[in-house]
Amino acid sequence: MTGITTTDLVKRFEDVTAVGGVDLNVKDGEFLVLVGPSGCGKSTTLRLLAGLESPTKGSIEIADEVVTTVSPAARDVAMVFQNYALYPHMTARENMTFGLGTATEFTDDEVAERVADAAEILDIEDLLDRTPSALSGGEQQRVAIGRALVRDPEVFLMDEPLSNLDAKLRVQMRAELAELHEQLRTTTLYVTHDQVEAMTLGDRVAVMYDGEIQQVAPPQRLYDAPATRFVAEFIGSPGMNTVEGVLERRGDSVHVTWGENSVPLPSPVSDSVTSHAGDRVVLGVRPEDLSQEMNGPLSMDVTVTEPLGDSLLTRGTVGDTEMEVSLPPRSAVEVGDVLSLTADPERLHLFDPEAGGAFYHSAENVASESTDQPAHEAQWNTT
Amino acid sequence: MGVHENTYDSSLGAYLLLLPTLAAIIAFLYYPSLQTLRFSFFQTFLFGQNTRFVGLTNFTDLLGSQVYLTSVGLTMAFAVIVVIGSLAVGLLVAFLLYEVSDGKAAYLIAAIWPYALPTAVAGTVLLFLAHPSVGIYTHYLEAWFGIELDWFTVGWQGFAVVTVAAIWKQVGYNVIFMLAALNNVPESLNEACRLDGIETWRRLVRVYLPLMSPTLVFLVVINTIYAFFGSFALIDLMTQGGPTNATNLMIYQLYRDAFQFNNLGLASAQSVILFVLVAGLTFVQLRVSDRYAHY
Amino acid sequence: MSLDTNDIATDVRERGPLSAIADTQVLPAQWRVHLGLITSVLVMASPLLLAFVMSTQTVPEVYDITDISVGTDGLANYAEVFTRYGMASYMFNSLVMSIVVTVAKIAVSLLAAVALVFYDFRFKNAIFFLILFTLMFPVPVRIVPLYEMMAALGWTNTLLALTGPYVASATAVFLLRQHFMSIPDSLVESAKVDGVGPLRFLWKVLIPMSRGMISGLSVITFIYAWNQYLWPLIVVSDQSKQVVQVGMKYLQSVGNAGQTDWGLIMAGAVLTRLPPLLALIVFRGPLLETFGLSE
């Protein structure tokens, strides 16, 4: 087992808490992406794992060994940096072998063989004798990954490795990284602020916000059943619409109402939800789950239209709340129009307005009652 | 202070790396400096064979000595003229170098090659070229301007020649630093000045000088230290303090008392006075610059 | 660099800024700037050029003051000053002293800078301050006890006495520290994750990455050591162990039949000037880079 486990990991700088009690478990051979906005503590978490920072509290296990106080060099991790961190005066080959020089367990032949293997995998055999200044950004990043490969570490730690590349190259390298991981199956923790990168690369994705892990789940589940309001708004492009309303019971059905607008939840609704009738809730619905319908329950005053090519993203106010709706391309909508909308009843979400936790996903109305979800995904804060 | 400082953990390692430097500064800098202070309270007899504690006597003797007080005054005047002169000439040359557009590289080489001129060479060469009887400069000064230079016997002339030599030796150094400061002036400011049609002179005084002020402060300090300590070779090679003590700078008086008259206590007291004077001046210069320099 | 000239400023007022900028393309050059530069370059360089010319003259030619043509003596003065007047040994001694000081100072300062940048330890700031504060103690401030110390150790007339006091350097430590701090964090962290030890890191990463800074510092240190005068004058009394700057003083007494042989002395001055000039020319790239002057 070469997984990573952190237990109640805390890092404070002066009086700022960068990481506030993180329990994370990266499984053996897994590619886990840690995603979040800048300043959320994701890079600090990675640096704690690498040993570049020492935790204020908590413990870190790598490959079933507690390494909380072990020096970075002894943790058998390899790190790939955002700006590649290549030594400008060394050739690609020297850069790749420099870190090995201190590990005496390799003979020269073994080192040469490892470099050859890594170079072949990364397709940089012709570049090995060049210095970084003679390499393009993409090539430099390959060398940086090659340097991690030759060390054959227990885990890879990657700190936004693609964010210095241009958009096209980034997409290409993303695919190559996925392929590489498919081939090597080395446990990898990958930090990024780009949710598209997170969704496409990760076996699972951990969303971090304000020093805390919000949710750890496979990409599709993250999208379909966000555990918190933050995850709902952060994942997806654009993110989920969230609107504050009141949970109302009308005979057998349950509605979320704000102003003139009212969205019915599909029946039957479980008791745990109906018991909160009359409370304030946050309704979440993705732009692509809203559509135009004559006499629909929602009416939107259009303020902006953004033709994206494959869809027409339309923004406006529903009641007093800003919302976005993704309409078919070439829809005849103009600023100032009033649209009549309906929401896909299978794709509604409810969040606690105070704590932000999700307590209802209409797609799994029944399932949400079951125990297969972590406790924090369904917390309800009675206020 | 940065992420770097946590790279290596061992305090012992750090102290080992610092050991050579620390050993050298303690042995060759701090210990002798403290010893200087101690020596200054002693009087030396019999060519350094015997010493006796005399308290502040060395200092009171010096402050009561007309020769020494004259030397202090001379040194102050020398320092002021050398600092202002070498900065002014340096600024002029640096500004011309900055302004010129054709042949810039060639001018740069031509202007900075006197940098790193050994003081002893400067002194020897000018001693000859301005020699009262065989010097070519002396000859043409008299032939063209009717100025008769007899600086081996006329005090103020000796002082003037040494001062010119000191300025000449230091200009190359100042040019390099001033040019570096000028090159740091953002190009957008130059363009703004051009569009506004600001005169060259006003541009230098109102735009460049304020922007160069940190470098100027640094150069004032360095040039002051040079004037006080670095001019020894000039005096020793050109005038030996003469004529009639007109170039007897404090550093030369100190050398004579220590190594010609073996008056080690008195010389040490002079070292202390020099230190206090230069440290005080540096402090004042930095304090004043805090108020006026634009960092 | 800027295209505008003294002339533009005047033109500007008559014709407006935009026409002035257009005119710079066809201006008959910046004659005032060129004139100023040529004058100042000539004034600064003339003593050294004259010294060179005189160094090729015979004694009668030297005493014919207005004769400033290249003399008939050729390089005979140089040969003589080398073989008969000890110039060869002075220059050799200076060379040894300067190289030892340069290598030792850079090596020792590199170690100290590594400790100050990549380690965290107690009294770090205090030690850094202690190193910087040595700037306030030039040789004259501690000259008497320093000499006494060398005498007590029996180091007078040795290389140890000539070089020891110059090994520790506030400037070198300060500049190297600044340079190390500018190395990107990720490179340092990468080395840390790889477990690269401090000396290997210094040798394989820091030194190669600081080549420009180290060569610049080396040239400055070499020139500084080569130009030292006062300390060698005091601590070396054996003429065969003396350095070239003080050698200039010995040369002054050279003469034939009561006439000082200025041609010989100028040859000595030119020779003394040569090594720092060569260092300046050969290493002008890194030197200008260290001063922030490179294009």
PDB file of C-alpha atoms in Angstrom, chain A residues 216-327:
ATOM      1  CA  VAL A 216     -14.162  14.028  -1.869  1.00  0.00           C
ATOM      2  CA  ALA A 217     -15.866  12.152  -4.681  1.00  0.00           C
ATOM      3  CA  PRO A 218     -15.490  10.894  -8.235  1.00  0.00           C
ATOM      4  CA  PRO A 219     -15.931  13.749 -10.729  1.00  0.00           C
ATOM      5  CA  GLN A 220     -19.437  12.861 -11.889  1.00  0.00           C
ATOM      6  CA  ARG A 221     -20.729  12.431  -8.376  1.00  0.00           C
ATOM      7  CA  LEU A 222     -19.231  15.806  -7.436  1.00  0.00           C
ATOM      8  CA  TYR A 223     -21.235  17.294 -10.253  1.00  0.00           C
ATOM      9  CA  ASP A 224     -24.439  15.383  -9.670  1.00  0.00           C
ATOM     10  CA  ALA A 225     -24.574  15.498  -5.909  1.00  0.00           C
ATOM     11  CA  PRO A 226     -22.482  18.369  -4.511  1.00  0.00           C
ATOM     12  CA  ALA A 227     -22.179  18.005  -0.779  1.00  0.00           C
ATOM     13  CA  THR A 228     -22.156  21.711  -0.063  1.00  0.00           C
ATOM     14  CA  ARG A 229     -23.374  24.908  -1.614  1.00  0.00           C
ATOM     15  CA  PHE A 230     -19.740  25.893  -2.244  1.00  0.00           C
ATOM     16  CA  VAL A 231     -19.044  22.725  -4.250  1.00  0.00           C
ATOM     17  CA  ALA A 232     -22.261  23.261  -6.221  1.00  0.00           C
ATOM     18  CA  GLU A 233     -21.246  26.772  -7.178  1.00  0.00           C
ATOM     19  CA  PHE A 234     -17.559  25.959  -7.764  1.00  0.00           C
ATOM     20  CA  ILE A 235     -17.902  22.829  -9.929  1.00  0.00           C
ATOM     21  CA  GLY A 236     -19.390  23.255 -13.381  1.00  0.00           C
ATOM     22  CA  SER A 237     -18.901  26.056 -15.809  1.00  0.00           C
ATOM     23  CA  PRO A 238     -20.884  28.071 -15.127  1.00  0.00           C
ATOM     24  CA  GLY A 239     -21.604  26.859 -11.619  1.00  0.00           C
ATOM     25  CA  MET A 240     -24.948  25.887 -10.154  1.00  0.00           C
ATOM     26  CA  ASN A 241     -27.590  28.560  -9.570  1.00  0.00           C
ATOM     27  CA  THR A 242     -28.464  28.865  -5.925  1.00  0.00           C
ATOM     28  CA  VAL A 243     -31.430  30.798  -4.699  1.00  0.00           C
ATOM     29  CA  GLU A 244     -32.844  31.361  -1.245  1.00  0.00           C
ATOM     30  CA  GLY A 245     -36.472  30.480  -0.774  1.00  0.00           C
ATOM     31  CA  VAL A 246     -38.932  28.979   1.641  1.00  0.00           C
ATOM     32  CA  LEU A 247     -39.897  25.309   1.760  1.00  0.00           C
ATOM     33  CA  GLU A 248     -43.697  25.207   1.496  1.00  0.00           C
ATOM     34  CA  ARG A 249     -46.094  22.336   1.796  1.00  0.00           C
ATOM     35  CA  ARG A 250     -49.094  22.488  -0.522  1.00  0.00           C
ATOM     36  CA  GLY A 251     -51.264  19.456   0.052  1.00  0.00           C
ATOM     37  CA  ASP A 252     -49.220  16.462  -1.048  1.00  0.00           C
ATOM     38  CA  SER A 253     -46.500  18.383  -2.836  1.00  0.00           C
ATOM     39  CA  VAL A 254     -43.603  20.386  -1.546  1.00  0.00           C
ATOM     40  CA  HIS A 255     -42.394  23.619  -3.195  1.00  0.00           C
ATOM     41  CA  VAL A 256     -39.507  26.014  -2.867  1.00  0.00           C
ATOM     42  CA  THR A 257     -40.912  29.521  -3.231  1.00  0.00           C
ATOM     43  CA  TRP A 258     -39.321  32.923  -3.583  1.00  0.00           C
ATOM     44  CA  GLY A 259     -41.300  35.977  -4.711  1.00  0.00           C
ATOM     45  CA  GLU A 260     -43.709  34.989  -7.459  1.00  0.00           C
ATOM     46  CA  ASN A 261     -41.630  31.963  -8.315  1.00  0.00           C
ATOM     47  CA  SER A 262     -42.139  28.450  -7.068  1.00  0.00           C
ATOM     48  CA  VAL A 263     -40.403  25.173  -7.940  1.00  0.00           C
ATOM     49  CA  PRO A 264     -42.125  21.919  -6.981  1.00  0.00           C
ATOM     50  CA  LEU A 265     -40.077  18.990  -5.705  1.00  0.00           C
ATOM     51  CA  PRO A 266     -40.960  15.655  -7.303  1.00  0.00           C
ATOM     52  CA  SER A 267     -43.227  13.457  -5.183  1.00  0.00           C
ATOM     53  CA  PRO A 268     -42.983  11.618  -3.009  1.00  0.00           C
ATOM     54  CA  VAL A 269     -40.810  13.697  -0.703  1.00  0.00           C
ATOM     55  CA  SER A 270     -39.283  11.960   2.264  1.00  0.00           C
ATOM     56  CA  ASP A 271     -40.285  12.908   5.759  1.00  0.00           C
ATOM     57  CA  SER A 272     -36.879  14.250   6.626  1.00  0.00           C
ATOM     58  CA  VAL A 273     -37.457  16.972   4.053  1.00  0.00           C
ATOM     59  CA  THR A 274     -41.111  17.639   4.713  1.00  0.00           C
ATOM     60  CA  SER A 275     -40.358  18.052   8.381  1.00  0.00           C
ATOM     61  CA  HIS A 276     -38.622  21.295   7.501  1.00  0.00           C
ATOM     62  CA  ALA A 277     -41.639  22.829   5.814  1.00  0.00           C
ATOM     63  CA  GLY A 278     -41.779  26.537   6.529  1.00  0.00           C
ATOM     64  CA  ASP A 279     -37.991  26.844   6.923  1.00  0.00           C
ATOM     65  CA  ARG A 280     -35.700  28.887   4.726  1.00  0.00           C
ATOM     66  CA  VAL A 281     -33.690  26.720   2.311  1.00  0.00           C
ATOM     67  CA  VAL A 282     -31.311  27.220  -0.609  1.00  0.00           C
ATOM     68  CA  LEU A 283     -32.465  25.676  -3.863  1.00  0.00           C
ATOM     69  CA  GLY A 284     -29.764  24.637  -6.321  1.00  0.00           C
ATOM     70  CA  VAL A 285     -30.333  24.030  -9.997  1.00  0.00           C
ATOM     71  CA  ARG A 286     -27.778  23.952 -12.803  1.00  0.00           C
ATOM     72  CA  PRO A 287     -28.187  26.306 -15.812  1.00  0.00           C
ATOM     73  CA  GLU A 288     -28.486  23.320 -18.140  1.00  0.00           C
ATOM     74  CA  ASP A 289     -31.315  21.894 -16.036  1.00  0.00           C
ATOM     75  CA  LEU A 290     -33.478  24.955 -16.668  1.00  0.00           C
ATOM     76  CA  SER A 291     -35.423  25.244 -19.926  1.00  0.00           C
ATOM     77  CA  GLN A 292     -37.987  27.448 -21.620  1.00  0.00           C
ATOM     78  CA  GLU A 293     -41.613  26.355 -21.218  1.00  0.00           C
ATOM     79  CA  MET A 294     -44.852  28.149 -21.848  1.00  0.00           C
ATOM     80  CA  ASN A 295     -46.422  29.129 -18.535  1.00  0.00           C
ATOM     81  CA  GLY A 296     -43.498  27.656 -16.580  1.00  0.00           C
ATOM     82  CA  PRO A 297     -43.306  28.371 -12.849  1.00  0.00           C
ATOM     83  CA  LEU A 298     -40.291  30.729 -13.170  1.00  0.00           C
ATOM     84  CA  SER A 299     -40.057  34.020 -14.998  1.00  0.00           C
ATOM     85  CA  MET A 300     -36.689  35.588 -15.838  1.00  0.00           C
ATOM     86  CA  ASP A 301     -35.941  39.170 -16.919  1.00  0.00           C
ATOM     87  CA  VAL A 302     -33.032  38.726 -19.309  1.00  0.00           C
ATOM     88  CA  THR A 303     -30.068  41.059 -18.676  1.00  0.00           C
ATOM     89  CA  VAL A 304     -27.215  39.440 -20.614  1.00  0.00           C
ATOM     90  CA  THR A 305     -26.939  36.861 -23.385  1.00  0.00           C
ATOM     91  CA  GLU A 306     -23.690  35.052 -24.143  1.00  0.00           C
ATOM     92  CA  PRO A 307     -23.626  32.902 -27.267  1.00  0.00           C
ATOM     93  CA  LEU A 308     -21.138  30.124 -26.506  1.00  0.00           C
ATOM     94  CA  GLY A 309     -21.582  28.370 -29.819  1.00  0.00           C
ATOM     95  CA  ASP A 310     -22.995  25.101 -28.595  1.00  0.00           C
ATOM     96  CA  SER A 311     -25.435  26.876 -26.303  1.00  0.00           C
ATOM     97  CA  LEU A 312     -26.783  30.305 -25.482  1.00  0.00           C
ATOM     98  CA  LEU A 313     -25.990  31.241 -21.909  1.00  0.00           C
ATOM     99  CA  THR A 314     -28.618  33.669 -20.709  1.00  0.00           C
ATOM    100  CA  ARG A 315     -28.423  35.610 -17.469  1.00  0.00           C
ATOM    101  CA  GLY A 316     -31.250  37.420 -15.772  1.00  0.00           C
ATOM    102  CA  THR A 317     -33.162  37.903 -12.563  1.00  0.00           C
ATOM    103  CA  VAL A 318     -35.717  35.499 -11.226  1.00  0.00           C
ATOM    104  CA  GLY A 319     -37.513  37.178  -8.395  1.00  0.00           C
ATOM    105  CA  ASP A 320     -34.626  39.199  -6.951  1.00  0.00           C
ATOM    106  CA  THR A 321     -32.054  36.533  -7.611  1.00  0.00           C
ATOM    107  CA  GLU A 322     -29.474  36.406 -10.408  1.00  0.00           C
ATOM    108  CA  MET A 323     -29.717  33.136 -12.309  1.00  0.00           C
ATOM    109  CA  GLU A 324     -28.233  31.663 -15.444  1.00  0.00           C
ATOM    110  CA  VAL A 325     -29.899  29.364 -17.921  1.00  0.00           C
ATOM    111  CA  SER A 326     -28.316  27.423 -20.740  1.00  0.00           C
ATOM    112  CA  LEU A 327     -30.584  27.571 -23.788  1.00  0.00           C
TER     113      LEU A 327
END
